[in-house]
Amino acid sequence: MTTTRGGHPSEDQVPDVSLAAGTPPTSAGVPLGGQGRGGAGAADGGARGRRVSTMMVAGLASLGLGIAVGTLPVPYVIESPGPTYNTLGESQGRPVIHVTGHETYPAAGSLDLTTVYVDGGPTGAVSILTAFSAWLDGSKSVYPVELIYPTGTTKEEAQEQSAVAMTTSQENAVASALHELKIPFGQQLQAAGLSQDSPSAGRIEQGDILKSINGKDITSLAVIQDELAAGKGAPASVTVDRGGQPVTVEVTPKDNGQGRFILGVMLKYLFSFPFDVQISLDKVGGPSAGLMFSLGIIDTVTPGDLTGGKHIAGTGTISPDGAVGPIGGIGQKMRGARSAGATLFLAPASNCDEVAGHIPDGLQVVRVENLAEARHAVEVAGSGQDTAGLPACAGNPSGPH
């Protein structure tokens, strides 16, 4: 193929020139070589034009195919840093935490809950190009969709589950805050359903309120877990409130495969609080804000300023008794927290393996296992004490990075 660079002929045209030098002119006075160049050049020009046209068509087709392939959906989920929300502040003109029926106290600092944007899965597929771009972006994480959502989950189901998880985390946050402050409140455990192949099938029904196990009052989930562990698989006597009537059944718990005995009952808490706590936060779902809600409630209903005006962020699920649980997207949440100005970050101890090596510069990460530890960390920072001695994840020394 004859090509040109800079408007000059390429080397495969040189023989035409040497042929013309030794050839008599024609009647028109035009060298044969020139005629050869002109005549053959015209023919070659037509062929060249056709080749160029073919190349352009092929190139455009390849480009179109590349664009088409690049926009094909792939079964991946992308997590990226989302916004933060100060639980002591406002969202859309309303206090994030509003308490009635109990005295409240103003706070000047920030206790930020952190979020993650999630693209892909049932909420909308991502393209190959988008997934590849995210994979190259150190601030984002790419996961197979089945690691984030159960197979077959619909958009509506995902949204409903996220909303329910948020509501549950808010209720648990109130309970854990009152538990930490030693303010009495009522709580009961209700059967929300049974797991597959549940040993309680035909004995415990949805809507039953669990009252006692082996004669011990059920005041928390821990009472059930402790009693089943002590029994080591022996039948347990469970008394429930069914429609206002006490019913006692015997259930033989089963091993869940991890050495823990269970009743196979999905439970939900029914709380009765001495004052009202309203949490307003639109378009945010999931359970991971529980810890920060709890701290925000504590700071709101206790005198003084827990943070001392410091900018603190964190994440973690919360149980009614104050246990802090693991969450997803902690790398993105740490980035989001630091971008918003936080200098101290509270991370669930069970997420420490994901914290290592991903802490942004200028951010100190404190490992917490329960609300009491988180509260202590905030108090130390808020009082101006040295935070270097606070617990850190292994491999990550205390203090800002």
Short mmCIF file of C-alpha atoms in Angstrom, two decimals:
data_model
loop_
_atom_site.label_atom_id
_atom_site.label_comp_id
_atom_site.label_asym_id
_atom_site.label_seq_id
_atom_site.Cartn_x
_atom_site.Cartn_y
_atom_site.Cartn_z
CA MET A 1 0.00 0.00 0.00
CA THR A 2 1.29 3.46 -0.91
CA THR A 3 1.16 5.91 1.94
CA THR A 4 2.33 9.47 2.35
CA ARG A 5 3.94 11.30 5.20
CA GLY A 6 4.15 15.07 5.18
CA GLY A 7 2.97 15.28 1.52
CA HIS A 8 6.13 13.57 0.14
CA PRO A 9 6.12 10.31 -1.85
CA SER A 10 7.25 7.22 -0.07
CA GLU A 11 10.19 5.14 -1.27
CA ASP A 12 8.13 2.71 -3.38
CA GLN A 13 7.65 5.50 -5.99
CA VAL A 14 11.38 5.93 -6.76
CA PRO A 15 11.56 3.27 -9.61
CA ASP A 16 9.09 5.35 -11.65
CA VAL A 17 11.50 8.27 -11.58
CA SER A 18 14.52 6.21 -12.73
CA LEU A 19 12.49 4.66 -15.57
CA ALA A 20 11.58 8.13 -16.90
CA ALA A 21 15.21 9.25 -17.08
CA GLY A 22 16.15 6.81 -19.84
CA THR A 23 13.03 6.97 -21.99
CA PRO A 24 12.47 9.19 -25.13
CA PRO A 25 9.68 11.69 -24.92
CA THR A 26 6.35 10.96 -26.48
CA SER A 27 4.75 13.17 -29.15
CA ALA A 28 3.24 15.21 -26.42
CA GLY A 29 6.70 15.77 -24.96
CA VAL A 30 5.75 14.11 -21.75
CA PRO A 31 8.26 11.59 -20.42
CA LEU A 32 7.08 8.02 -20.37
CA GLY A 33 7.98 7.99 -16.79
CA GLY A 34 5.76 10.99 -16.29
CA GLN A 35 3.04 9.33 -18.26
CA GLY A 36 3.61 6.23 -16.28
CA ARG A 37 3.33 8.24 -13.12
CA GLY A 38 0.37 10.19 -14.47
CA GLY A 39 -1.47 7.25 -15.99
CA ALA A 40 -0.57 4.70 -13.39
CA GLY A 41 -0.93 7.37 -10.75
CA ALA A 42 -4.48 8.05 -11.85
CA ALA A 43 -5.29 4.38 -11.71
CA ASP A 44 -3.40 4.06 -8.44
CA GLY A 45 -5.19 7.15 -7.14
CA GLY A 46 -8.56 5.55 -7.82
CA ALA A 47 -7.47 2.33 -6.12
CA ARG A 48 -5.98 4.35 -3.32
CA GLY A 49 -9.23 6.25 -2.92
CA ARG A 50 -11.13 3.02 -2.76
CA ARG A 51 -8.67 1.65 -0.19
CA VAL A 52 -8.91 4.82 1.88
CA SER A 53 -12.69 4.66 1.71
CA THR A 54 -12.56 1.01 2.76
CA MET A 55 -10.20 1.89 5.61
CA MET A 56 -12.50 4.70 6.76
CA VAL A 57 -15.54 2.45 6.67
CA ALA A 58 -13.63 -0.29 8.52
CA GLY A 59 -12.31 2.23 11.05
CA LEU A 60 -15.72 3.71 11.67
CA ALA A 61 -17.19 0.22 11.99
CA SER A 62 -14.47 -0.72 14.49
CA LEU A 63 -15.07 2.50 16.40
CA GLY A 64 -18.81 1.86 16.44
CA LEU A 65 -18.24 -1.70 17.58
CA GLY A 66 -15.87 -0.49 20.30
CA ILE A 67 -18.42 2.04 21.51
CA ALA A 68 -21.15 -0.60 21.44
CA VAL A 69 -19.01 -3.08 23.38
CA GLY A 70 -17.93 -0.38 25.82
CA THR A 71 -21.52 0.45 26.68
CA LEU A 72 -22.55 -3.17 27.25
CA PRO A 73 -23.75 -3.75 30.84
CA VAL A 74 -21.58 -5.91 33.09
CA PRO A 75 -22.46 -7.66 36.38
CA TYR A 76 -20.40 -5.43 38.66
CA VAL A 77 -21.08 -2.91 41.40
CA ILE A 78 -19.03 0.25 41.87
CA GLU A 79 -18.63 1.91 45.26
CA SER A 80 -17.37 5.50 45.44
CA PRO A 81 -17.14 8.10 48.24
CA GLY A 82 -20.48 9.68 49.07
CA PRO A 83 -21.44 12.79 51.05
CA THR A 84 -21.19 13.08 54.82
CA TYR A 85 -23.91 14.34 57.18
CA ASN A 86 -23.35 15.94 60.56
CA THR A 87 -25.70 14.22 63.02
CA LEU A 88 -25.48 17.36 65.17
CA GLY A 89 -26.49 19.59 62.28
CA GLU A 90 -29.29 19.97 59.76
CA SER A 91 -30.29 18.31 56.50
CA GLN A 92 -32.56 20.17 54.09
CA GLY A 93 -33.40 22.75 56.74
CA ARG A 94 -34.35 20.22 59.44
CA PRO A 95 -32.29 18.93 62.39
CA VAL A 96 -30.93 15.49 61.64
CA ILE A 97 -31.74 14.56 65.25
CA HIS A 98 -34.77 16.16 66.91
CA VAL A 99 -35.66 15.27 70.50
CA THR A 100 -38.92 16.07 72.27
CA GLY A 101 -39.81 15.20 75.87
CA HIS A 102 -36.25 15.57 77.14
CA GLU A 103 -33.96 18.55 77.64
CA THR A 104 -31.48 19.10 74.79
CA TYR A 105 -28.15 20.91 74.61
CA PRO A 106 -26.50 22.66 71.65
CA ALA A 107 -23.31 21.22 70.19
CA ALA A 108 -20.72 23.04 68.10
CA GLY A 109 -18.69 20.20 66.63
CA SER A 110 -19.36 17.57 63.99
CA LEU A 111 -20.20 13.89 64.33
CA ASP A 112 -20.42 12.95 60.68
CA LEU A 113 -22.02 9.80 59.39
CA THR A 114 -20.45 8.71 56.12
CA THR A 115 -21.99 7.29 52.97
CA VAL A 116 -21.07 5.47 49.78
CA TYR A 117 -22.47 5.87 46.30
CA VAL A 118 -23.38 2.47 44.84
CA ASP A 119 -23.74 2.07 41.07
CA GLY A 120 -24.72 -1.17 39.40
CA GLY A 121 -26.71 -4.19 40.44
CA PRO A 122 -30.51 -4.04 40.65
CA THR A 123 -30.53 -0.23 40.79
CA GLY A 124 -29.05 0.01 37.27
CA ALA A 125 -26.29 -1.76 35.36
CA VAL A 126 -22.86 -0.23 34.70
CA SER A 127 -20.97 -0.47 31.41
CA ILE A 128 -17.63 -2.12 30.69
CA LEU A 129 -15.99 1.29 30.23
CA THR A 130 -17.44 2.60 33.49
CA ALA A 131 -16.33 -0.49 35.42
CA PHE A 132 -12.84 -0.38 33.91
CA SER A 133 -12.51 3.34 34.64
CA ALA A 134 -13.57 2.73 38.26
CA TRP A 135 -11.07 -0.11 38.55
CA LEU A 136 -8.29 2.32 37.62
CA ASP A 137 -9.57 4.92 40.11
CA GLY A 138 -8.01 4.42 43.54
CA SER A 139 -10.96 6.10 45.26
CA LYS A 140 -13.43 3.49 43.99
CA SER A 141 -13.96 -0.25 44.43
CA VAL A 142 -15.43 -2.72 41.94
CA TYR A 143 -17.14 -5.92 43.09
CA PRO A 144 -19.06 -8.73 41.39
CA VAL A 145 -22.72 -7.90 41.91
CA GLU A 146 -23.41 -11.17 43.79
CA LEU A 147 -21.07 -10.04 46.58
CA ILE A 148 -23.30 -7.05 47.28
CA TYR A 149 -26.81 -8.24 46.37
CA PRO A 150 -28.36 -11.72 46.61
CA THR A 151 -29.01 -13.27 43.20
CA GLY A 152 -32.36 -12.20 41.79
CA THR A 153 -32.77 -9.09 43.94
CA THR A 154 -34.97 -6.51 42.21
CA LYS A 155 -34.58 -2.73 42.36
CA GLU A 156 -37.71 -2.46 44.50
CA GLU A 157 -36.48 -5.14 46.91
CA ALA A 158 -33.07 -3.48 47.22
CA GLN A 159 -34.65 -0.11 47.99
CA GLU A 160 -37.05 -1.62 50.51
CA GLN A 161 -34.29 -3.54 52.28
CA SER A 162 -32.15 -0.41 52.45
CA ALA A 163 -35.02 1.63 53.91
CA VAL A 164 -35.86 -1.04 56.50
CA ALA A 165 -32.19 -1.28 57.49
CA MET A 166 -32.05 2.49 57.99
CA THR A 167 -35.20 2.51 60.14
CA THR A 168 -33.89 -0.38 62.24
CA SER A 169 -30.52 1.36 62.70
CA GLN A 170 -32.28 4.49 63.95
CA GLU A 171 -34.34 2.55 66.50
CA ASN A 172 -31.25 0.65 67.62
CA ALA A 173 -29.36 3.94 67.90
CA VAL A 174 -31.92 5.37 70.31
CA ALA A 175 -31.90 2.16 72.37
CA SER A 176 -28.09 1.99 72.49
CA ALA A 177 -27.79 5.67 73.46
CA LEU A 178 -30.27 5.25 76.31
CA HIS A 179 -28.53 2.03 77.35
CA GLU A 180 -25.18 3.87 77.43
CA LEU A 181 -26.71 6.72 79.46
CA LYS A 182 -28.44 4.23 81.77
CA ILE A 183 -31.89 5.67 80.98
CA PRO A 184 -34.52 2.91 81.37
CA PHE A 185 -36.69 1.92 78.40
CA GLY A 186 -38.82 -1.02 77.40
CA GLN A 187 -37.86 -3.60 74.80
CA GLN A 188 -39.33 -6.88 73.59
CA LEU A 189 -38.35 -9.36 70.92
CA GLN A 190 -40.97 -10.33 68.36
CA ALA A 191 -40.81 -13.16 65.84
CA ALA A 192 -40.70 -11.57 62.39
CA GLY A 193 -40.51 -14.93 60.61
CA LEU A 194 -38.74 -18.27 60.53
CA SER A 195 -35.58 -19.26 58.71
CA GLN A 196 -35.52 -22.14 56.24
CA ASP A 197 -35.72 -25.55 57.98
CA SER A 198 -36.24 -23.76 61.29
CA PRO A 199 -36.40 -26.00 64.38
CA SER A 200 -39.12 -23.65 65.65
CA ALA A 201 -41.47 -24.44 62.74
CA GLY A 202 -44.92 -25.38 64.07
CA ARG A 203 -44.00 -24.06 67.50
CA ILE A 204 -43.18 -20.35 67.27
CA GLU A 205 -45.31 -18.21 64.94
CA GLN A 206 -44.78 -14.87 63.25
CA GLY A 207 -45.97 -12.12 65.59
CA ASP A 208 -45.20 -14.05 68.78
CA ILE A 209 -43.47 -11.99 71.46
CA LEU A 210 -40.74 -13.99 73.19
CA LYS A 211 -41.11 -13.63 76.95
CA SER A 212 -38.82 -16.21 78.57
CA ILE A 213 -36.46 -19.09 77.85
CA ASN A 214 -35.93 -21.86 80.39
CA GLY A 215 -37.60 -19.64 82.97
CA LYS A 216 -35.35 -16.61 82.35
CA ASP A 217 -36.96 -13.37 81.24
CA ILE A 218 -35.91 -12.38 77.72
CA THR A 219 -34.72 -8.79 78.07
CA SER A 220 -32.34 -8.90 75.12
CA LEU A 221 -31.09 -11.17 72.37
CA ALA A 222 -28.06 -11.95 74.52
CA VAL A 223 -30.27 -13.79 77.03
CA ILE A 224 -31.43 -16.20 74.31
CA GLN A 225 -27.93 -16.67 72.91
CA ASP A 226 -26.40 -17.31 76.33
CA GLU A 227 -29.07 -19.83 77.30
CA LEU A 228 -28.79 -21.78 74.04
CA ALA A 229 -24.98 -21.82 74.31
CA ALA A 230 -25.18 -23.14 77.88
CA GLY A 231 -27.63 -25.84 76.80
CA LYS A 232 -25.32 -27.10 74.02
CA GLY A 233 -28.19 -28.25 71.85
CA ALA A 234 -30.54 -29.45 74.59
CA PRO A 235 -34.28 -28.70 74.16
CA ALA A 236 -35.25 -25.24 75.39
CA SER A 237 -38.55 -24.21 76.95
CA VAL A 238 -39.73 -20.98 75.33
CA THR A 239 -42.72 -18.96 76.49
CA VAL A 240 -44.28 -16.52 74.05
CA ASP A 241 -47.11 -14.02 74.14
CA ARG A 242 -49.48 -14.97 71.33
CA GLY A 243 -52.40 -12.61 70.95
CA GLY A 244 -52.26 -11.69 74.63
CA GLN A 245 -52.11 -15.29 75.83
CA PRO A 246 -48.98 -17.04 77.17
CA VAL A 247 -47.97 -20.13 75.21
CA THR A 248 -45.06 -22.38 76.18
CA VAL A 249 -43.34 -24.55 73.58
CA GLU A 250 -40.28 -26.78 73.53
CA VAL A 251 -37.74 -26.20 70.78
CA THR A 252 -34.62 -28.24 70.11
CA PRO A 253 -32.10 -25.74 68.73
CA LYS A 254 -29.86 -26.63 65.81
CA ASP A 255 -26.21 -25.94 65.16
CA ASN A 256 -25.85 -23.23 62.54
CA GLY A 257 -22.69 -24.86 61.19
CA GLN A 258 -20.41 -22.47 63.06
CA GLY A 259 -20.73 -24.01 66.49
CA ARG A 260 -23.61 -21.77 67.59
CA PHE A 261 -27.07 -23.06 68.48
CA ILE A 262 -30.09 -21.18 67.16
CA LEU A 263 -33.89 -21.28 67.32
CA GLY A 264 -34.18 -20.38 63.64
CA VAL A 265 -36.37 -17.36 64.37
CA MET A 266 -35.91 -13.98 62.72
CA LEU A 267 -36.42 -11.39 65.44
CA LYS A 268 -37.17 -7.70 65.60
CA TYR A 269 -37.17 -5.38 68.58
CA LEU A 270 -40.24 -3.60 69.88
CA PHE A 271 -39.12 -0.55 71.88
CA SER A 272 -40.87 1.76 74.29
CA PHE A 273 -38.81 4.91 74.85
CA PRO A 274 -39.36 7.56 77.58
CA PHE A 275 -39.04 10.42 75.07
CA ASP A 276 -39.30 10.86 71.32
CA VAL A 277 -36.33 10.95 68.96
CA GLN A 278 -36.91 11.79 65.31
CA ILE A 279 -34.11 11.27 62.79
CA SER A 280 -34.54 13.02 59.43
CA LEU A 281 -32.25 12.11 56.58
CA ASP A 282 -33.60 11.76 53.05
CA LYS A 283 -32.22 9.49 50.32
CA VAL A 284 -29.84 7.65 52.64
CA GLY A 285 -30.37 3.97 53.42
CA GLY A 286 -28.68 1.00 55.04
CA PRO A 287 -27.65 0.22 58.62
CA SER A 288 -24.14 1.69 58.79
CA ALA A 289 -25.07 5.07 60.31
CA GLY A 290 -26.17 3.48 63.60
CA LEU A 291 -23.02 4.29 65.58
CA MET A 292 -22.95 7.96 64.58
CA PHE A 293 -26.67 8.35 65.26
CA SER A 294 -26.07 6.96 68.76
CA LEU A 295 -23.26 9.43 69.45
CA GLY A 296 -25.34 12.27 68.06
CA ILE A 297 -28.23 11.41 70.39
CA ILE A 298 -25.90 11.22 73.40
CA ASP A 299 -24.40 14.63 72.61
CA THR A 300 -27.86 16.11 72.04
CA VAL A 301 -29.38 15.02 75.39
CA THR A 302 -26.35 15.55 77.65
CA PRO A 303 -24.86 18.85 78.88
CA GLY A 304 -21.70 20.17 77.28
CA ASP A 305 -20.13 19.63 73.90
CA LEU A 306 -18.97 16.04 73.44
CA THR A 307 -16.71 16.85 70.48
CA GLY A 308 -15.23 20.05 71.89
CA GLY A 309 -15.84 21.58 68.46
CA LYS A 310 -13.73 18.92 66.71
CA HIS A 311 -14.63 17.41 63.33
CA ILE A 312 -15.13 13.67 63.87
CA ALA A 313 -16.61 11.09 61.53
CA GLY A 314 -17.25 7.38 61.63
CA THR A 315 -19.33 4.40 60.62
CA GLY A 316 -20.65 1.12 61.97
CA THR A 317 -23.88 -0.70 62.68
CA ILE A 318 -25.20 -0.59 66.23
CA SER A 319 -27.14 -3.07 68.33
CA PRO A 320 -29.52 -2.06 71.14
CA ASP A 321 -26.88 -3.01 73.72
CA GLY A 322 -24.21 -0.91 71.97
CA ALA A 323 -22.18 -3.46 70.01
CA VAL A 324 -20.60 -1.97 66.86
CA GLY A 325 -20.77 -4.13 63.75
CA PRO A 326 -18.98 -4.20 60.36
CA ILE A 327 -20.04 -2.27 57.29
CA GLY A 328 -19.19 -2.10 53.58
CA GLY A 329 -17.24 0.54 51.68
CA ILE A 330 -15.08 1.69 54.57
CA GLY A 331 -12.28 2.79 52.24
CA GLN A 332 -14.64 5.14 50.41
CA LYS A 333 -16.10 6.36 53.71
CA MET A 334 -12.69 7.28 55.08
CA ARG A 335 -11.94 9.23 51.89
CA GLY A 336 -15.30 10.99 52.07
CA ALA A 337 -14.76 11.86 55.73
CA ARG A 338 -11.33 13.35 55.13
CA SER A 339 -12.55 15.32 52.11
CA ALA A 340 -15.26 16.83 54.32
CA GLY A 341 -12.66 17.94 56.88
CA ALA A 342 -12.71 15.19 59.52
CA THR A 343 -9.44 14.48 61.34
CA LEU A 344 -10.64 11.56 63.51
CA PHE A 345 -12.54 8.53 62.20
CA LEU A 346 -14.28 5.80 64.23
CA ALA A 347 -14.10 2.41 62.53
CA PRO A 348 -15.60 -0.94 63.56
CA ALA A 349 -12.92 -3.28 64.88
CA SER A 350 -14.21 -5.98 62.55
CA ASN A 351 -13.35 -3.76 59.54
CA CYS A 352 -9.70 -3.33 60.51
CA ASP A 353 -8.42 -5.61 57.74
CA GLU A 354 -9.96 -3.22 55.18
CA VAL A 355 -8.65 -0.12 56.96
CA ALA A 356 -4.99 -1.11 56.76
CA GLY A 357 -3.20 0.69 53.97
CA HIS A 358 -6.19 2.82 52.95
CA ILE A 359 -6.15 5.65 55.48
CA PRO A 360 -6.05 9.09 53.82
CA ASP A 361 -3.37 11.54 54.90
CA GLY A 362 -4.42 13.70 57.82
CA LEU A 363 -6.95 11.22 59.20
CA GLN A 364 -6.55 9.25 62.43
CA VAL A 365 -8.59 6.04 62.56
CA VAL A 366 -9.71 4.70 65.95
CA ARG A 367 -10.83 1.10 66.29
CA VAL A 368 -14.03 0.63 68.33
CA GLU A 369 -15.98 -2.46 69.35
CA ASN A 370 -18.86 -0.80 71.17
CA LEU A 371 -20.55 2.52 71.82
CA ALA A 372 -18.76 3.04 75.13
CA GLU A 373 -15.37 2.91 73.37
CA ALA A 374 -16.56 5.26 70.65
CA ARG A 375 -17.92 7.72 73.21
CA HIS A 376 -14.63 7.62 75.11
CA ALA A 377 -12.64 8.31 71.93
CA VAL A 378 -14.80 11.34 71.13
CA GLU A 379 -14.49 12.63 74.71
CA VAL A 380 -10.69 12.31 74.61
CA ALA A 381 -10.51 14.20 71.31
CA GLY A 382 -13.08 16.76 72.42
CA SER A 383 -11.28 17.56 75.65
CA GLY A 384 -8.05 18.29 73.80
CA GLN A 385 -6.14 15.31 75.19
CA ASP A 386 -3.56 13.39 73.18
CA THR A 387 -5.40 10.88 70.98
CA ALA A 388 -2.27 8.89 70.09
CA GLY A 389 -3.07 6.33 72.79
CA LEU A 390 -6.51 5.47 71.39
CA PRO A 391 -6.88 1.95 69.91
CA ALA A 392 -5.84 1.62 66.27
CA CYS A 393 -6.12 -1.18 63.76
CA ALA A 394 -3.06 -3.45 63.69
CA GLY A 395 -0.44 -2.15 61.29
CA ASN A 396 -1.79 1.39 61.47
CA PRO A 397 -0.20 3.49 64.23
CA SER A 398 -2.31 6.02 66.07
CA GLY A 399 -2.20 9.65 65.04
CA PRO A 400 -2.98 11.42 61.77
CA HIS A 401 -1.40 9.94 58.62
#
